[in-house]
Amino acid sequence: MTGAVRTLLVGAAGSSPYLAELMAREGEWLGPALDDPEGALDAALRDLPDGPPDRLGPALRQAKRRVALLAGIMDLAGAWSLQMVTGALSRLADLAVDRSIRALVAEAIAKGRLPGLGPEDAGTAGGMVALAMGKMGAGELNYSSDIDLICLFDETRVSREDFPAVRAGFVKVTRAMTAMLQDRTDGYVFRVDLRLRPDAAVTPVCMAMAGAEAYYESLGRTWERAAYIKARPCGGDIAAGEGFLDTLRPFVWRRHLDFAAIQDAHDMRLRIRDHKGLGGAAEPRWARPEARPWRHPGDRVLRPDAPAHRRGDATPRCGCAARWRGWIGSSPPAGSRPMPPPRSPPITAACARSSTGSR
């Protein structure tokens, strides 16, 4: 370990009690990890054990400590871009949700809590899927982000007679998954927010897909359309989740708009602006009309011609695609290409750029 890297670690530990605690617990792992941070990240996610929930919980919390520590140090060193930092945290969240759902569904099937489903259904989580929304859906989680999920199950895989018991079983799985991820023991993984589901005040935390689809078709509001811009399946039965999102495409990306939908989108933008105290020349993100169509979801849902590469993507790439189509700014230079994936320099080189080893 070079002097610059050591200085960085000392400064980070002295300035952040959270990083200091992580270094105290994962210091032996961190040293070799800094020699190959991308490889260490892949290994931390790949080496999670398969098994019952009581083994998975501690492993997920250890993975969170390691990924958060590695991302924090690489971020402070300037060796990882913003997209790489948020991408690492989002990959961990995806894996944590998927592993916990599969382990808990397999346990529920083994205990007979999901009638009509057998051991062969455990591989697809019995038709249960978690949809990642918001920052998680876009792969833009930060260090303190909670994860917004909508949990659904495919009711066509069970009989009508078994449906009430299966629904109750998936509700228990969802609550157990939430507890596994956010309850504090030797740390926690992520806080979980399930309130984006349809009519969250009166509906169960895991809904049948048919019921959710019927709600959006008859009662779905503009803010719910905007919420689905970045939605994607992140855990459980991914194929079922993609099929559900396909059925919602006409709801999210309406071919024709009425005056009420346009006014709702406009009012949503104004409410956010007023709540945050934004607007005026000092806040160009909201003041400039040419920036709104890709920065704000309320305006993006007004584009019925929005192509697939602009749906559910991360904000920087979404803006790049919008500029590429000439919706904002000037036309792209001749011979230019869309934004490439970021690459990171070695941490020693990043630290050497600063005498303090930090930005």
Coordinates of N, CA and C in Angstrom, one line a residue, residues 214-351:
A214 N -55.4 -4.1 -13.4 CA -56.7 -3.5 -13.4 C -56.7 -2.1 -12.7
Y215 N -56.0 -2.0 -11.6 CA -55.9 -0.7 -11.0 C -55.3 0.4 -11.9
Y216 N -54.2 0.1 -12.5 CA -53.6 1.1 -13.4 C -54.5 1.5 -14.6
E217 N -55.2 0.5 -15.1 CA -56.0 0.7 -16.3 C -57.2 1.7 -15.9
S218 N -57.7 1.5 -14.7 CA -58.9 2.3 -14.3 C -58.7 3.5 -13.4
L219 N -57.7 3.4 -12.6 CA -57.4 4.5 -11.6 C -56.0 5.0 -11.6
G220 N -55.2 4.6 -12.4 CA -53.8 5.0 -12.4 C -53.7 6.5 -12.7
R221 N -52.8 7.2 -11.9 CA -52.6 8.6 -12.0 C -51.3 9.0 -12.7
T222 N -51.2 10.2 -13.0 CA -50.0 10.7 -13.8 C -48.7 10.4 -13.0
W223 N -48.7 10.6 -11.7 CA -47.5 10.4 -11.0 C -47.1 8.9 -11.0
E224 N -48.1 8.0 -11.1 CA -47.8 6.6 -11.1 C -47.2 6.3 -12.5
R225 N -47.7 6.9 -13.6 CA -47.1 6.7 -14.9 C -45.6 7.2 -14.8
A226 N -45.4 8.3 -14.2 CA -44.0 8.8 -14.1 C -43.1 7.9 -13.3
A227 N -43.7 7.2 -12.3 CA -42.9 6.3 -11.4 C -42.4 5.1 -12.2
Y228 N -43.2 4.7 -13.2 CA -42.9 3.5 -14.0 C -41.9 3.8 -15.1
I229 N -41.5 5.0 -15.3 CA -40.5 5.3 -16.3 C -39.2 4.5 -16.1
K230 N -38.8 4.4 -14.9 CA -37.5 3.8 -14.6 C -37.7 2.4 -13.9
A231 N -38.9 1.9 -14.0 CA -39.2 0.6 -13.3 C -38.5 -0.6 -14.1
R232 N -38.1 -1.6 -13.4 CA -37.5 -2.8 -14.0 C -37.6 -3.9 -13.0
P233 N -37.7 -5.1 -13.4 CA -37.7 -6.3 -12.5 C -36.3 -6.5 -12.0
C234 N -36.1 -6.6 -10.7 CA -34.8 -6.8 -10.1 C -34.6 -8.0 -9.3
G235 N -35.7 -8.8 -9.0 CA -35.5 -10.0 -8.2 C -36.7 -10.9 -8.3
G236 N -36.5 -12.2 -8.2 CA -37.5 -13.2 -8.3 C -37.7 -13.6 -9.8
D237 N -38.9 -13.7 -10.2 CA -39.3 -14.1 -11.6 C -39.1 -13.0 -12.5
I238 N -37.9 -12.8 -13.1 CA -37.6 -11.6 -13.9 C -38.5 -11.7 -15.2
A239 N -38.7 -12.8 -15.8 CA -39.5 -12.9 -17.0 C -41.0 -12.5 -16.7
A240 N -41.5 -12.9 -15.6 CA -42.9 -12.5 -15.2 C -42.9 -10.9 -15.0
G241 N -41.9 -10.4 -14.4 CA -41.9 -8.9 -14.2 C -41.8 -8.2 -15.6
E242 N -41.0 -8.7 -16.5 CA -40.9 -8.0 -17.8 C -42.2 -8.1 -18.5
G243 N -42.9 -9.3 -18.4 CA -44.2 -9.4 -19.0 C -45.2 -8.4 -18.4
F244 N -45.2 -8.2 -17.1 CA -46.1 -7.3 -16.5 C -45.8 -5.8 -17.0
L245 N -44.5 -5.5 -17.1 CA -44.2 -4.1 -17.6 C -44.6 -3.9 -19.0
D246 N -44.6 -5.0 -19.8 CA -45.0 -4.9 -21.2 C -46.5 -4.6 -21.2
T247 N -47.3 -5.2 -20.3 CA -48.7 -4.9 -20.3 C -49.0 -3.5 -19.9
L248 N -48.1 -2.9 -19.1 CA -48.3 -1.5 -18.7 C -47.8 -0.5 -19.7
R249 N -47.1 -0.9 -20.7 CA -46.5 0.1 -21.6 C -47.5 1.1 -22.2
P250 N -48.7 0.7 -22.6 CA -49.7 1.7 -23.1 C -50.1 2.6 -22.0
F251 N -50.1 2.2 -20.7 CA -50.5 3.1 -19.6 C -49.4 4.1 -19.4
V252 N -48.1 3.7 -19.4 CA -47.0 4.6 -19.1 C -46.7 5.5 -20.3
W253 N -46.7 5.0 -21.5 CA -46.4 5.8 -22.7 C -47.6 5.9 -23.5
R254 N -48.5 6.7 -23.1 CA -49.8 6.9 -23.9 C -49.5 7.4 -25.3
R255 N -50.3 6.8 -26.2 CA -50.2 7.3 -27.6 C -50.9 8.6 -27.8
H256 N -51.9 8.8 -27.0 CA -52.7 10.1 -27.2 C -52.9 10.7 -25.8
L257 N -52.8 12.0 -25.7 CA -52.9 12.7 -24.4 C -54.2 13.6 -24.4
D258 N -54.8 13.7 -23.3 CA -55.9 14.6 -23.2 C -55.4 15.8 -22.3
F259 N -56.2 16.8 -22.2 CA -55.8 18.0 -21.5 C -55.6 17.8 -20.0
A260 N -56.3 16.8 -19.5 CA -56.2 16.5 -18.0 C -54.8 15.9 -17.8
A261 N -54.4 15.0 -18.6 CA -53.0 14.4 -18.4 C -51.9 15.4 -18.6
I262 N -52.0 16.3 -19.5 CA -51.0 17.3 -19.7 C -51.0 18.3 -18.5
Q263 N -52.2 18.6 -18.0 CA -52.2 19.5 -16.8 C -51.7 18.8 -15.6
D264 N -52.0 17.5 -15.4 CA -51.4 16.8 -14.3 C -49.9 16.8 -14.3
A265 N -49.3 16.5 -15.5 CA -47.9 16.5 -15.6 C -47.3 17.9 -15.2
H266 N -47.9 18.9 -15.7 CA -47.4 20.3 -15.4 C -47.6 20.6 -14.0
D267 N -48.7 20.2 -13.4 CA -48.9 20.5 -11.9 C -47.9 19.7 -11.1
M268 N -47.5 18.5 -11.5 CA -46.6 17.7 -10.7 C -45.2 18.4 -10.7
R269 N -44.8 18.9 -11.8 CA -43.5 19.6 -11.9 C -43.6 20.9 -11.0
L270 N -44.7 21.6 -11.0 CA -44.8 22.8 -10.2 C -44.8 22.5 -8.7
R271 N -45.4 21.4 -8.3 CA -45.4 21.0 -6.9 C -44.0 20.7 -6.4
I272 N -43.3 19.9 -7.3 CA -41.9 19.6 -6.9 C -41.1 20.9 -6.8
R273 N -41.2 21.8 -7.7 CA -40.5 23.1 -7.7 C -40.8 23.9 -6.5
D274 N -42.1 24.0 -6.1 CA -42.5 24.7 -5.0 C -42.1 24.1 -3.7
H275 N -42.1 22.8 -3.6 CA -41.8 22.0 -2.4 C -40.3 22.2 -2.1
K276 N -39.5 22.1 -3.2 CA -38.0 22.2 -3.0 C -37.5 23.7 -3.0
G277 N -38.4 24.6 -3.3 CA -38.0 26.0 -3.4 C -37.1 26.3 -4.6
L278 N -37.4 25.6 -5.7 CA -36.6 25.7 -6.9 C -37.2 26.8 -7.8
G279 N -36.5 27.1 -8.9 CA -37.0 28.0 -9.9 C -36.2 29.2 -10.0
G280 N -36.3 30.0 -11.1 CA -35.6 31.2 -11.3 C -34.3 30.9 -11.9
A281 N -33.5 31.9 -12.2 CA -32.2 31.8 -12.9 C -31.2 31.0 -12.1
A282 N -31.3 30.9 -10.8 CA -30.3 30.2 -10.0 C -30.6 28.7 -10.1
E283 N -31.6 28.2 -10.6 CA -31.9 26.8 -10.7 C -32.2 26.5 -12.2
P284 N -31.2 26.4 -13.0 CA -31.4 26.2 -14.4 C -32.1 24.8 -14.8
R285 N -32.0 23.8 -13.9 CA -32.6 22.6 -14.2 C -34.1 22.7 -14.4
W286 N -34.7 23.6 -13.7 CA -36.2 23.8 -13.7 C -36.6 25.1 -14.5
A287 N -35.6 26.0 -14.6 CA -36.0 27.3 -15.3 C -35.9 27.1 -16.8
R288 N -35.0 26.3 -17.3 CA -34.9 26.2 -18.7 C -35.8 25.2 -19.3
P289 N -36.7 25.6 -20.2 CA -37.7 24.7 -20.8 C -37.0 23.6 -21.5
E290 N -35.8 23.8 -22.2 CA -35.2 22.8 -23.0 C -34.6 21.7 -22.2
A291 N -34.4 21.9 -20.9 CA -33.8 20.9 -20.0 C -34.9 20.0 -19.4
R292 N -36.2 20.4 -19.4 CA -37.2 19.6 -18.7 C -37.5 18.3 -19.4
P293 N -37.6 18.2 -20.7 CA -38.1 16.9 -21.3 C -37.4 15.7 -20.9
W294 N -36.1 15.8 -20.4 CA -35.4 14.6 -20.0 C -35.1 14.6 -18.6
R295 N -35.1 15.7 -17.9 CA -34.7 15.7 -16.5 C -35.9 15.4 -15.6
H296 N -37.1 15.7 -16.1 CA -38.3 15.6 -15.2 C -39.2 14.6 -15.7
P297 N -39.6 13.6 -14.9 CA -40.5 12.5 -15.4 C -41.9 13.0 -15.8
G298 N -42.3 14.1 -15.1 CA -43.7 14.6 -15.5 C -43.7 15.1 -16.9
D299 N -42.6 15.6 -17.4 CA -42.5 16.0 -18.8 C -42.2 14.9 -19.7
R300 N -41.5 13.9 -19.3 CA -41.1 12.8 -20.2 C -42.4 12.0 -20.5
V301 N -43.3 11.9 -19.6 CA -44.5 11.1 -20.0 C -45.4 11.8 -21.0
L302 N -45.1 13.0 -21.3 CA -45.8 13.7 -22.4 C -45.2 13.4 -23.8
R303 N -44.2 12.6 -23.9 CA -43.6 12.3 -25.1 C -44.1 10.9 -25.6
P304 N -45.2 10.8 -26.3 CA -45.7 9.5 -26.7 C -44.8 8.8 -27.7
D305 N -43.8 9.5 -28.3 CA -42.9 8.9 -29.3 C -41.6 8.6 -28.6
A306 N -41.6 8.5 -27.3 CA -40.3 8.2 -26.6 C -39.9 6.8 -27.0
P307 N -38.7 6.6 -27.5 CA -38.2 5.3 -27.9 C -37.7 4.4 -26.7
A308 N -37.4 3.2 -27.0 CA -37.1 2.3 -25.9 C -35.8 2.7 -25.2
H309 N -34.8 3.3 -25.9 CA -33.6 3.7 -25.2 C -33.8 4.9 -24.3
R310 N -34.9 5.5 -24.2 CA -35.2 6.6 -23.3 C -36.2 6.2 -22.2
R311 N -36.5 4.9 -22.2 CA -37.5 4.4 -21.1 C -36.7 3.6 -20.1
G312 N -36.7 4.0 -18.9 CA -36.2 3.3 -17.8 C -34.7 3.3 -17.7
D313 N -34.0 4.3 -18.4 CA -32.6 4.4 -18.4 C -32.1 5.3 -17.3
A314 N -30.8 5.3 -17.0 CA -30.2 6.2 -16.0 C -30.3 7.6 -16.6
T315 N -30.4 8.6 -15.6 CA -30.6 10.0 -16.0 C -29.5 10.5 -17.0
P316 N -28.2 10.3 -16.8 CA -27.2 10.8 -17.7 C -27.4 10.3 -19.1
R317 N -27.6 9.0 -19.2 CA -27.8 8.3 -20.5 C -29.1 8.8 -21.2
C318 N -30.1 9.0 -20.3 CA -31.4 9.4 -20.9 C -31.2 10.8 -21.5
G319 N -30.5 11.7 -20.8 CA -30.3 13.0 -21.4 C -29.4 12.9 -22.6
C320 N -28.4 12.0 -22.7 CA -27.6 11.9 -23.8 C -28.5 11.4 -25.0
A321 N -29.4 10.5 -24.8 CA -30.3 10.0 -25.8 C -31.2 11.1 -26.3
A322 N -31.7 11.9 -25.4 CA -32.6 13.0 -25.8 C -31.9 14.0 -26.7
R323 N -30.7 14.3 -26.3 CA -29.9 15.2 -27.1 C -29.6 14.6 -28.5
W324 N -29.4 13.3 -28.5 CA -29.1 12.6 -29.7 C -30.2 12.7 -30.7
R325 N -31.4 12.7 -30.2 CA -32.6 12.8 -31.1 C -33.0 14.3 -31.4
G326 N -32.2 15.2 -30.8 CA -32.5 16.6 -31.1 C -33.6 17.2 -30.3
W327 N -34.0 16.5 -29.1 CA -35.0 17.0 -28.3 C -34.5 18.1 -27.4
I328 N -33.3 18.1 -27.0 CA -32.7 19.2 -26.2 C -31.4 19.6 -26.8
G329 N -31.0 20.8 -26.6 CA -29.7 21.3 -27.0 C -29.5 21.2 -28.5
S330 N -28.2 21.2 -28.9 CA -27.8 21.2 -30.3 C -27.7 19.7 -30.8
S331 N -27.6 19.6 -32.1 CA -27.4 18.3 -32.7 C -26.1 17.7 -32.3
P332 N -25.9 16.4 -32.2 CA -24.6 15.8 -31.9 C -23.6 16.1 -33.0
P333 N -22.3 16.3 -32.7 CA -21.3 16.5 -33.8 C -21.2 15.3 -34.7
A334 N -20.9 15.6 -35.9 CA -20.7 14.6 -36.9 C -19.7 13.6 -36.5
G335 N -20.0 12.3 -36.6 CA -19.0 11.3 -36.3 C -18.9 10.9 -34.8
S336 N -19.7 11.6 -33.9 CA -19.6 11.4 -32.5 C -20.5 10.2 -32.2
R337 N -20.3 9.6 -31.0 CA -21.0 8.4 -30.5 C -21.7 8.7 -29.2
P338 N -22.7 7.9 -28.8 CA -23.3 8.0 -27.5 C -22.3 7.8 -26.4
M339 N -22.6 8.3 -25.2 CA -21.7 8.2 -24.1 C -21.2 6.8 -23.8
P340 N -19.9 6.6 -23.7 CA -19.4 5.2 -23.5 C -19.5 4.9 -22.0
P341 N -19.3 3.7 -21.6 CA -19.3 3.3 -20.2 C -18.0 3.9 -19.5
P342 N -18.1 4.4 -18.3 CA -16.9 5.0 -17.7 C -15.9 3.9 -17.3
R343 N -14.6 4.3 -17.3 CA -13.5 3.4 -16.8 C -12.8 4.1 -15.7
S344 N -12.2 3.3 -14.8 CA -11.6 3.9 -13.6 C -10.1 3.7 -13.7
P345 N -9.3 4.8 -13.3 CA -7.9 4.6 -13.2 C -7.5 3.9 -11.9
P346 N -6.3 3.3 -11.8 CA -5.8 2.7 -10.6 C -5.9 3.7 -9.4
I347 N -6.2 3.2 -8.3 CA -6.4 4.0 -7.1 C -5.1 4.8 -6.8
T348 N -3.9 4.1 -7.0 CA -2.6 4.8 -6.7 C -2.5 6.0 -7.6
A349 N -2.8 5.9 -8.9 CA -2.7 7.0 -9.8 C -3.7 8.1 -9.4
A350 N -4.9 7.7 -9.0 CA -5.9 8.7 -8.6 C -5.4 9.5 -7.3
C351 N -4.9 8.8 -6.4 CA -4.4 9.4 -5.1 C -3.2 10.3 -5.4

